mmCIF file of C-alpha atoms in Angstrom:
data_model
loop_
_atom_site.group_PDB
_atom_site.id
_atom_site.type_symbol
_atom_site.label_atom_id
_atom_site.label_comp_id
_atom_site.label_asym_id
_atom_site.label_seq_id
_atom_site.Cartn_x
_atom_site.Cartn_y
_atom_site.Cartn_z
ATOM 1 C CA MET P 1031 80.098 147.490 73.198
ATOM 2 C CA LYS P 1032 80.114 143.930 74.403
ATOM 3 C CA ASN P 1033 82.881 144.486 76.983
ATOM 4 C CA THR P 1034 81.049 147.542 78.283
ATOM 5 C CA PHE P 1035 77.815 145.456 78.819
ATOM 6 C CA ILE P 1036 79.874 142.742 80.561
ATOM 7 C CA LEU P 1037 81.598 145.222 82.823
ATOM 8 C CA GLY P 1038 78.251 146.852 83.680
ATOM 9 C CA PHE P 1039 76.549 143.526 84.298
ATOM 10 C CA PHE P 1040 79.136 142.069 86.785
ATOM 11 C CA LEU P 1041 79.720 145.483 88.549
ATOM 12 C CA PHE P 1042 75.957 145.709 88.969
ATOM 13 C CA ALA P 1043 75.849 142.087 90.168
ATOM 14 C CA PHE P 1044 78.493 142.695 92.777
ATOM 15 C CA SER P 1045 77.050 146.021 93.939
ATOM 16 C CA SER P 1046 73.401 144.943 94.011
ATOM 17 C CA ILE P 1047 73.864 141.527 95.674
ATOM 18 C CA THR P 1048 76.389 142.611 98.199
ATOM 19 C CA ALA P 1049 75.845 145.133 100.866
ATOM 20 C CA GLN P 1050 77.453 148.517 100.497
ATOM 21 C CA ASP P 1051 79.934 148.408 103.345
ATOM 22 C CA TYR P 1052 83.678 147.924 103.703
ATOM 23 C CA SER P 1053 85.332 144.616 103.361
ATOM 24 C CA TYR P 1054 87.030 144.068 106.761
ATOM 25 C CA VAL P 1055 90.281 142.174 107.332
ATOM 26 C CA SER P 1056 88.556 139.631 109.678
ATOM 27 C CA ASP P 1057 85.748 138.900 107.199
ATOM 28 C CA ARG P 1058 87.271 135.825 105.469
ATOM 29 C CA ILE P 1059 90.197 133.483 105.494
ATOM 30 C CA PHE P 1060 91.505 132.775 101.977
ATOM 31 C CA ASP P 1061 93.245 129.346 101.653
ATOM 32 C CA GLY P 1062 93.761 129.283 97.830
ATOM 33 C CA PRO P 1063 93.072 131.014 94.473
ATOM 34 C CA GLU P 1064 89.569 129.662 94.226
ATOM 35 C CA SER P 1065 88.531 131.334 97.548
ATOM 36 C CA PHE P 1066 88.974 134.728 95.938
ATOM 37 C CA PHE P 1067 86.581 133.919 93.087
ATOM 38 C CA GLY P 1068 83.218 135.856 93.611
ATOM 39 C CA TYR P 1069 84.714 137.975 96.414
ATOM 40 C CA ASP P 1070 84.308 141.778 96.174
ATOM 41 C CA PHE P 1071 87.034 143.859 98.040
ATOM 42 C CA LYS P 1072 85.976 147.339 99.230
ATOM 43 C CA PRO P 1073 88.868 149.066 100.903
ATOM 44 C CA SER P 1074 88.647 152.190 103.098
ATOM 45 C CA VAL P 1075 92.076 153.798 102.259
ATOM 46 C CA MET P 1076 93.764 154.597 98.919
ATOM 47 C CA GLU P 1077 97.368 155.657 98.863
ATOM 48 C CA VAL P 1078 99.659 156.641 95.874
ATOM 49 C CA PRO P 1079 103.178 156.248 97.474
ATOM 50 C CA ASN P 1080 104.933 159.800 97.761
ATOM 51 C CA GLU P 1081 101.828 161.513 96.354
ATOM 52 C CA SER P 1082 98.560 161.094 98.391
ATOM 53 C CA LYS P 1083 96.674 158.963 100.959
ATOM 54 C CA ASP P 1084 92.992 159.387 101.325
ATOM 55 C CA GLU P 1085 90.072 157.750 103.080
ATOM 56 C CA ILE P 1086 87.427 156.456 100.777
ATOM 57 C CA ASP P 1087 83.754 155.587 101.152
ATOM 58 C CA PRO P 1088 82.475 151.967 100.889
ATOM 59 C CA GLY P 1089 82.154 151.036 97.177
ATOM 60 C CA ASP P 1090 84.011 154.143 95.733
ATOM 61 C CA TYR P 1091 86.699 151.661 94.713
ATOM 62 C CA SER P 1092 86.026 147.879 94.569
ATOM 63 C CA PHE P 1093 87.861 144.837 93.253
ATOM 64 C CA GLY P 1094 85.508 141.879 92.215
ATOM 65 C CA VAL P 1095 87.445 138.592 91.377
ATOM 66 C CA THR P 1096 86.098 135.904 89.154
ATOM 67 C CA SER P 1097 87.724 132.813 87.752
ATOM 68 C CA ARG P 1098 88.503 134.686 84.505
ATOM 69 C CA ASN P 1099 88.349 138.431 85.184
ATOM 70 C CA LEU P 1100 89.072 141.205 87.604
ATOM 71 C CA TYR P 1101 86.206 143.850 87.773
ATOM 72 C CA VAL P 1102 87.466 147.092 89.046
ATOM 73 C CA GLU P 1103 85.435 150.041 89.995
ATOM 74 C CA GLY P 1104 86.852 153.450 90.878
ATOM 75 C CA GLU P 1105 87.788 156.762 89.149
ATOM 76 C CA GLY P 1106 90.771 156.458 86.869
ATOM 77 C CA ILE P 1107 91.005 152.676 86.960
ATOM 78 C CA ARG P 1108 87.523 151.415 86.306
ATOM 79 C CA GLY P 1109 87.410 148.490 83.743
ATOM 80 C CA VAL P 1110 87.275 144.797 83.155
ATOM 81 C CA TYR P 1111 90.855 143.085 83.234
ATOM 82 C CA SER P 1112 91.473 139.550 82.259
ATOM 83 C CA MET P 1113 93.283 137.480 84.650
ATOM 84 C CA ASN P 1114 96.286 135.925 82.670
ATOM 85 C CA ASN P 1115 97.232 134.015 85.857
ATOM 86 C CA ILE P 1116 97.101 134.001 89.617
ATOM 87 C CA GLY P 1117 99.861 132.463 91.712
ATOM 88 C CA PRO P 1118 101.198 132.448 95.265
ATOM 89 C CA THR P 1119 103.997 134.810 96.455
ATOM 90 C CA GLU P 1120 105.791 135.500 99.650
ATOM 91 C CA TYR P 1121 103.368 138.193 100.430
ATOM 92 C CA GLY P 1122 100.065 136.307 99.291
ATOM 93 C CA TYR P 1123 98.980 136.093 95.782
ATOM 94 C CA LYS P 1124 99.570 138.077 92.509
ATOM 95 C CA ILE P 1125 97.094 138.381 89.650
ATOM 96 C CA ALA P 1126 98.587 139.246 86.278
ATOM 97 C CA THR P 1127 95.998 141.414 84.287
ATOM 98 C CA MET P 1128 95.246 142.626 80.876
ATOM 99 C CA ASN P 1129 92.651 145.198 79.886
ATOM 100 C CA THR P 1130 90.001 143.459 77.724
ATOM 101 C CA ARG P 1131 89.623 146.516 75.418
ATOM 102 C CA ASP P 1132 93.449 147.049 74.906
ATOM 103 C CA ALA P 1133 95.875 144.097 75.264
ATOM 104 C CA ARG P 1134 98.751 146.611 75.513
ATOM 105 C CA ILE P 1135 97.400 147.681 78.910
ATOM 106 C CA GLN P 1136 98.969 144.984 81.311
ATOM 107 C CA GLY P 1137 99.266 145.319 85.024
ATOM 108 C CA HIS P 1138 98.737 143.369 88.254
ATOM 109 C CA LEU P 1139 96.844 143.006 91.393
ATOM 110 C CA LYS P 1140 98.874 142.050 94.514
ATOM 111 C CA ILE P 1141 96.894 140.487 97.375
ATOM 112 C CA ILE P 1142 98.495 140.989 100.705
ATOM 113 C CA LEU P 1143 97.680 138.217 103.360
ATOM 114 C CA ASN P 1144 98.498 138.272 107.088
ATOM 115 C CA ARG P 1145 99.513 135.159 108.845
ATOM 116 C CA ARG P 1146 95.892 133.962 109.252
ATOM 117 C CA GLY P 1147 95.263 134.080 105.545
ATOM 118 C CA GLN P 1148 93.194 137.342 105.733
ATOM 119 C CA VAL P 1149 93.647 140.142 103.359
ATOM 120 C CA ASN P 1150 95.219 143.329 104.661
ATOM 121 C CA ALA P 1151 95.678 145.305 101.482
ATOM 122 C CA LEU P 1152 95.469 145.241 97.765
ATOM 123 C CA ILE P 1153 98.158 146.767 95.427
ATOM 124 C CA PHE P 1154 96.839 147.584 91.956
ATOM 125 C CA ARG P 1155 98.830 148.697 88.827
ATOM 126 C CA ARG P 1156 96.717 149.507 85.819
ATOM 127 C CA SER P 1157 99.570 149.188 83.366
ATOM 128 C CA GLN P 1158 103.326 149.435 83.296
ATOM 129 C CA LYS P 1159 103.045 153.085 82.754
ATOM 130 C CA ASP P 1160 100.865 153.685 85.850
ATOM 131 C CA PRO P 1161 102.079 153.807 89.447
ATOM 132 C CA GLU P 1162 101.120 151.117 92.031
ATOM 133 C CA ILE P 1163 98.147 152.214 94.184
ATOM 134 C CA ILE P 1164 97.780 150.672 97.587
ATOM 135 C CA PHE P 1165 94.246 150.007 98.939
ATOM 136 C CA THR P 1166 93.939 149.169 102.606
ATOM 137 C CA LEU P 1167 91.228 147.178 104.137
ATOM 138 C CA PRO P 1168 89.882 148.240 107.482
ATOM 139 C CA GLU P 1169 90.171 146.422 110.823
ATOM 140 C CA ILE P 1170 86.788 145.929 112.400
ATOM 141 C CA ASP P 1171 86.188 148.069 115.370
ATOM 142 C CA GLU P 1172 85.739 146.690 118.943
ATOM 143 C CA ASP P 1173 82.066 147.570 119.181
ATOM 144 C CA MET P 1174 81.153 146.151 115.731
ATOM 145 C CA ASN P 1175 83.286 142.983 116.506
ATOM 146 C CA GLU P 1176 81.491 142.495 119.765
ATOM 147 C CA ALA P 1177 78.056 142.823 118.268
ATOM 148 C CA GLU P 1178 78.880 140.401 115.415
ATOM 149 C CA THR P 1179 80.398 137.820 117.755
ATOM 150 C CA GLU P 1180 77.175 137.880 119.675
ATOM 151 C CA TYR P 1181 75.007 137.722 116.615
ATOM 152 C CA PHE P 1182 76.655 135.352 114.018
ATOM 153 C CA THR P 1183 77.409 131.762 114.469
ATOM 154 C CA ASP P 1184 81.178 131.323 114.634
ATOM 155 C CA LEU P 1185 82.966 128.408 112.773
ATOM 156 C CA ARG P 1186 83.745 126.310 115.927
ATOM 157 C CA GLU P 1187 80.709 127.498 118.010
ATOM 158 C CA MET P 1188 77.846 124.999 117.464
ATOM 159 C CA GLU P 1189 78.425 121.317 117.934
ATOM 160 C CA ILE P 1190 75.814 118.947 116.585
ATOM 161 C CA GLU P 1191 76.182 115.573 118.449
ATOM 162 C CA SER P 1192 73.977 113.653 116.119
ATOM 163 C CA ALA P 1193 71.614 114.381 113.230
ATOM 164 C CA ASP P 1194 68.550 114.176 115.527
ATOM 165 C CA SER P 1195 69.862 116.784 117.816
ATOM 166 C CA ILE P 1196 69.749 119.538 115.085
ATOM 167 C CA TRP P 1197 65.981 120.204 115.810
ATOM 168 C CA GLY P 1198 65.425 123.398 117.642
ATOM 169 C CA THR P 1199 68.664 124.894 116.465
ATOM 170 C CA THR P 1200 69.071 128.274 114.751
ATOM 171 C CA ILE P 1201 72.091 129.178 112.725
ATOM 172 C CA TYR P 1202 73.128 132.796 111.882
ATOM 173 C CA PRO P 1203 75.487 132.613 108.812
ATOM 174 C CA PHE P 1204 78.165 135.261 107.999
ATOM 175 C CA LEU P 1205 78.752 134.721 104.316
ATOM 176 C CA ARG P 1206 76.327 133.710 101.587
ATOM 177 C CA ILE P 1207 77.809 132.329 98.192
ATOM 178 C CA HIS P 1208 75.410 132.542 95.195
ATOM 179 C CA GLN P 1209 76.802 129.308 93.482
ATOM 180 C CA GLN P 1210 75.432 130.038 89.961
ATOM 181 C CA SER P 1211 77.202 133.363 89.759
ATOM 182 C CA ALA P 1212 79.983 132.528 92.350
ATOM 183 C CA ILE P 1213 79.462 135.863 93.986
ATOM 184 C CA GLN P 1214 80.283 135.829 97.736
ATOM 185 C CA GLU P 1215 78.015 138.070 99.856
ATOM 186 C CA ARG P 1216 79.143 139.331 103.256
ATOM 187 C CA LEU P 1217 76.059 139.446 105.561
ATOM 188 C CA PHE P 1218 75.478 141.974 108.391
ATOM 189 C CA ASP P 1219 73.234 141.875 111.443
ATOM 190 C CA TYR P 1220 70.734 144.043 109.749
ATOM 191 C CA ASP P 1221 70.236 141.488 107.099
ATOM 192 C CA SER P 1222 68.610 139.260 109.790
ATOM 193 C CA THR P 1223 69.520 136.055 107.927
ATOM 194 C CA PHE P 1224 68.990 132.903 109.907
ATOM 195 C CA ILE P 1225 68.483 129.123 109.345
ATOM 196 C CA ASN P 1226 66.190 127.345 111.771
ATOM 197 C CA PHE P 1227 65.606 123.659 112.205
ATOM 198 C CA GLU P 1228 62.137 123.195 113.715
ATOM 199 C CA GLU P 1229 60.283 120.332 115.227
ATOM 200 C CA VAL P 1230 56.459 120.575 115.314
ATOM 201 C CA VAL P 1231 54.727 118.241 117.715
ATOM 202 C CA THR P 1232 50.994 117.868 117.153
ATOM 203 C CA ILE P 1233 48.786 116.037 119.824
ATOM 204 C CA GLU P 1234 45.442 114.856 118.586
ATOM 205 C CA GLU P 1235 42.739 113.385 121.031
ATOM 206 C CA LYS P 1236 40.564 110.503 119.887
ATOM 207 C CA VAL P 1237 37.533 109.924 122.061
ATOM 208 C CA LYS P 1238 35.528 106.800 121.955
ATOM 209 C CA LYS P 1239 32.406 106.169 123.960
ATOM 210 C CA VAL P 1240 32.454 102.805 125.836
ATOM 211 C CA LYS P 1241 29.224 101.327 126.927
ATOM 212 C CA ALA P 1242 29.291 99.900 130.441
ATOM 213 C CA ALA P 1243 28.852 96.076 130.552
ATOM 214 C CA LYS P 1244 25.759 94.667 132.016
ATOM 215 C CA LYS P 1245 25.997 92.482 135.113
ATOM 216 C CA LYS P 1246 23.935 89.481 135.935
ATOM 217 C CA LYS P 1247 21.420 89.884 138.620
ATOM 218 C CA LYS P 1248 21.588 87.695 141.803
ATOM 219 C CA LYS P 1249 19.534 87.385 144.789
ATOM 220 C CA LYS P 1250 20.786 89.846 147.459
ATOM 221 C CA THR P 1251 20.864 89.216 151.183
ATOM 222 C CA ASP P 1252 19.181 91.652 153.566
ATOM 223 C CA GLU P 1253 22.576 93.203 154.467
ATOM 224 C CA GLU P 1254 23.467 93.800 150.827
ATOM 225 C CA GLU P 1255 20.177 95.521 150.276
ATOM 226 C CA MET P 1256 20.841 97.813 153.092
ATOM 227 C CA GLU P 1257 24.361 98.767 151.656
ATOM 228 C CA GLU P 1258 22.710 99.637 148.351
ATOM 229 C CA LEU P 1259 20.286 102.020 150.048
ATOM 230 C CA ASP P 1260 23.294 103.744 151.815
ATOM 231 C CA ILE P 1261 25.033 104.403 148.522
ATOM 232 C CA GLU P 1262 22.020 105.044 146.306
ATOM 233 C CA ASP P 1263 22.750 108.780 146.029
ATOM 234 C CA VAL P 1264 26.301 108.260 144.932
ATOM 235 C CA ALA P 1265 25.379 105.482 142.466
ATOM 236 C CA ALA P 1266 22.710 107.678 140.835
ATOM 237 C CA GLU P 1267 25.468 110.211 140.007
ATOM 238 C CA MET P 1268 27.834 107.667 138.375
ATOM 239 C CA PRO P 1269 27.674 107.384 134.555
ATOM 240 C CA LYS P 1270 26.707 104.080 133.220
ATOM 241 C CA ASP P 1271 28.877 104.549 130.235
ATOM 242 C CA SER P 1272 32.548 105.652 130.083
ATOM 243 C CA VAL P 1273 34.884 107.175 127.326
ATOM 244 C CA ASP P 1274 38.308 105.788 126.041
ATOM 245 C CA ILE P 1275 40.639 108.673 125.265
ATOM 246 C CA LYS P 1276 43.682 107.908 123.019
ATOM 247 C CA LEU P 1277 46.381 110.410 122.206
ATOM 248 C CA LYS P 1278 47.931 110.530 118.675
ATOM 249 C CA ILE P 1279 51.300 112.307 118.656
ATOM 250 C CA THR P 1280 52.627 113.550 115.260
ATOM 251 C CA LYS P 1281 56.172 115.147 114.760
ATOM 252 C CA THR P 1282 56.751 117.159 111.627
ATOM 253 C CA TYR P 1283 60.154 118.740 110.746
ATOM 254 C CA PHE P 1284 60.802 122.039 108.943
ATOM 255 C CA LEU P 1285 63.733 124.033 107.836
ATOM 256 C CA ASN P 1286 63.039 127.859 107.922
ATOM 257 C CA LEU P 1287 65.235 130.196 105.997
ATOM 258 C CA GLN P 1288 64.865 133.962 106.560
ATOM 259 C CA GLN P 1289 66.880 136.365 104.502
ATOM 260 C CA LEU P 1290 67.021 139.836 103.128
ATOM 261 C CA VAL P 1291 66.732 139.740 99.347
ATOM 262 C CA ARG P 1292 68.027 142.605 97.160
ATOM 263 C CA TYR P 1293 66.456 143.151 93.714
ATOM 264 C CA GLN P 1294 67.799 144.705 90.614
ATOM 265 C CA ASP P 1295 65.603 147.805 91.082
ATOM 266 C CA GLU P 1296 67.626 148.318 94.332
ATOM 267 C CA THR P 1297 64.529 147.367 96.490
ATOM 268 C CA GLU P 1298 64.920 145.077 99.453
ATOM 269 C CA LYS P 1299 62.530 142.515 101.015
ATOM 270 C CA MET P 1300 62.560 140.254 103.922
ATOM 271 C CA GLU P 1301 61.665 136.658 102.720
ATOM 272 C CA MET P 1302 60.944 133.484 104.671
ATOM 273 C CA GLU P 1303 61.180 130.134 102.971
ATOM 274 C CA ARG P 1304 59.852 127.041 104.749
ATOM 275 C CA TYR P 1305 60.645 123.406 103.755
ATOM 276 C CA GLU P 1306 59.192 120.376 105.251
ATOM 277 C CA ILE P 1307 61.826 117.677 105.811
ATOM 278 C CA THR P 1308 60.885 114.112 105.058
ATOM 279 C CA LYS P 1309 64.115 112.231 105.584
ATOM 280 C CA VAL P 1310 67.623 112.714 107.210
ATOM 281 C CA ASN P 1311 70.757 110.972 106.195
ATOM 282 C CA GLU P 1312 74.439 111.414 107.429
ATOM 283 C CA ARG P 1313 77.677 110.614 105.478
ATOM 284 C CA GLU P 1314 81.283 110.778 106.808
ATOM 285 C CA ASP P 1315 84.436 111.570 104.754
ATOM 286 C CA GLU P 1316 87.038 109.713 106.766
ATOM 287 C CA THR P 1317 89.804 111.347 104.639
ATOM 288 C CA ALA P 1318 89.022 114.836 105.858
ATOM 289 C CA LYS P 1319 91.616 116.375 108.208
ATOM 290 C CA GLY P 1320 91.927 119.378 110.504
ATOM 291 C CA ASN P 1321 89.091 121.879 109.758
ATOM 292 C CA GLU P 1322 87.954 120.268 106.511
ATOM 293 C CA GLU P 1323 84.348 119.325 106.355
ATOM 294 C CA ARG P 1324 84.065 115.710 107.484
ATOM 295 C CA PHE P 1325 80.294 115.064 107.984
ATOM 296 C CA GLN P 1326 77.435 115.762 105.637
ATOM 297 C CA ILE P 1327 73.947 115.687 106.888
ATOM 298 C CA GLU P 1328 71.464 115.441 104.022
ATOM 299 C CA PHE P 1329 67.890 116.594 104.445
ATOM 300 C CA THR P 1330 65.412 115.393 101.918
ATOM 301 C CA THR P 1331 62.579 118.133 101.529
ATOM 302 C CA LYS P 1332 59.086 117.705 100.284
ATOM 303 C CA LYS P 1333 59.555 120.185 97.578
ATOM 304 C CA GLY P 1334 62.704 118.501 96.345
ATOM 305 C CA VAL P 1335 64.977 121.382 97.384
ATOM 306 C CA PRO P 1336 68.427 119.997 98.246
ATOM 307 C CA VAL P 1337 69.658 120.839 101.768
ATOM 308 C CA TYR P 1338 73.114 119.867 103.230
ATOM 309 C CA LEU P 1339 74.601 120.695 106.660
ATOM 310 C CA TYR P 1340 78.504 120.317 106.914
ATOM 311 C CA LEU P 1341 80.470 119.635 110.104
ATOM 312 C CA ASN P 1342 84.172 119.565 110.727
ATOM 313 C CA GLU P 1343 85.932 116.719 112.486
ATOM 314 C CA ASN P 1344 84.586 117.935 115.809
ATOM 315 C CA ARG P 1345 81.068 117.913 114.578
ATOM 316 C CA GLN P 1346 80.937 121.751 114.629
ATOM 317 C CA VAL P 1347 78.926 123.627 111.987
ATOM 318 C CA SER P 1348 80.936 125.012 109.143
ATOM 319 C CA SER P 1349 78.456 125.696 106.318
ATOM 320 C CA VAL P 1350 74.996 124.961 105.168
ATOM 321 C CA GLU P 1351 73.907 124.510 101.529
ATOM 322 C CA ILE P 1352 70.287 125.190 100.451
ATOM 323 C CA ALA P 1353 69.355 125.047 96.842
ATOM 324 C CA ASP P 1354 71.958 127.112 94.917
ATOM 325 C CA LYS P 1355 73.203 129.034 97.876
ATOM 326 C CA LEU P 1356 76.027 128.061 100.360
ATOM 327 C CA TYR P 1357 76.035 129.778 103.840
ATOM 328 C CA LEU P 1358 79.373 129.937 105.717
ATOM 329 C CA MET P 1359 80.013 130.569 109.339
ATOM 330 C CA ARG P 1360 81.966 133.522 110.766
ATOM 331 C CA GLY P 1361 85.628 132.796 110.663
ATOM 332 C CA PHE P 1362 85.599 130.314 107.718
#
């Protein structure tokens, strides 16, 4: 009963949080065992060698990997499998599994990587008595790739010269990681998720009336009196008092997060979160190399919500951390 509840909970978590679409080969680069944790693979083709090869709908079969278990969905193989170990191989990684209900059912999941570290296929074997089943991940088609290239922020696309230059910038992340559950959620353009750094300039006028200074009277010559008569009409229209206008310029900074939120009852709602930024601080990790995150820009918010922007060695945006969620750029 307990295992049934755990299986249902995690399968529900994967399916409800993540969109029901295929996992594409180009979605993510995996650079170690930990990068698989929380990821839910949804293949498009299932093949039993020498028997059958069929196209499958998104989510008909899926493989959710956590740090301890493999959660498998699909007819004939559905279940929770303990991960005895996960290790590198010449083709990628291999997870040794054991069914949590029956320790005699031991099998494996082979994760096949290409040269870029992307997953091409999964080979699952439920037990030593069952055949290996090959699940292939689809390649993204040209139209979809062009649309996503246009919409999402790529890993090396956006350069931030300094912390002050972030204002007015909008980031469109590709992957959202729920850090409490460790579930990785692939985003799509219809999710309309974006992170915007906004500067609001407020100009306030302060008007002060200034009385005209009185001048001492002196005896005028006849010529001066004639000049006064000539400009009498103009002088009559001139104000005796004047005003002093001062401008007060105030700059306020905000982070705006828009995202489509999926709830347990399968409803969806577009939500906007707005955080006022009160302080900005930058740190550098001089030991970071290559594409590792070298710069961290910390934003202190009025609500106390932690916000961090991470840049690589070329000061290009790689990820953004807001509260308990981490947002990755396309190609991470």
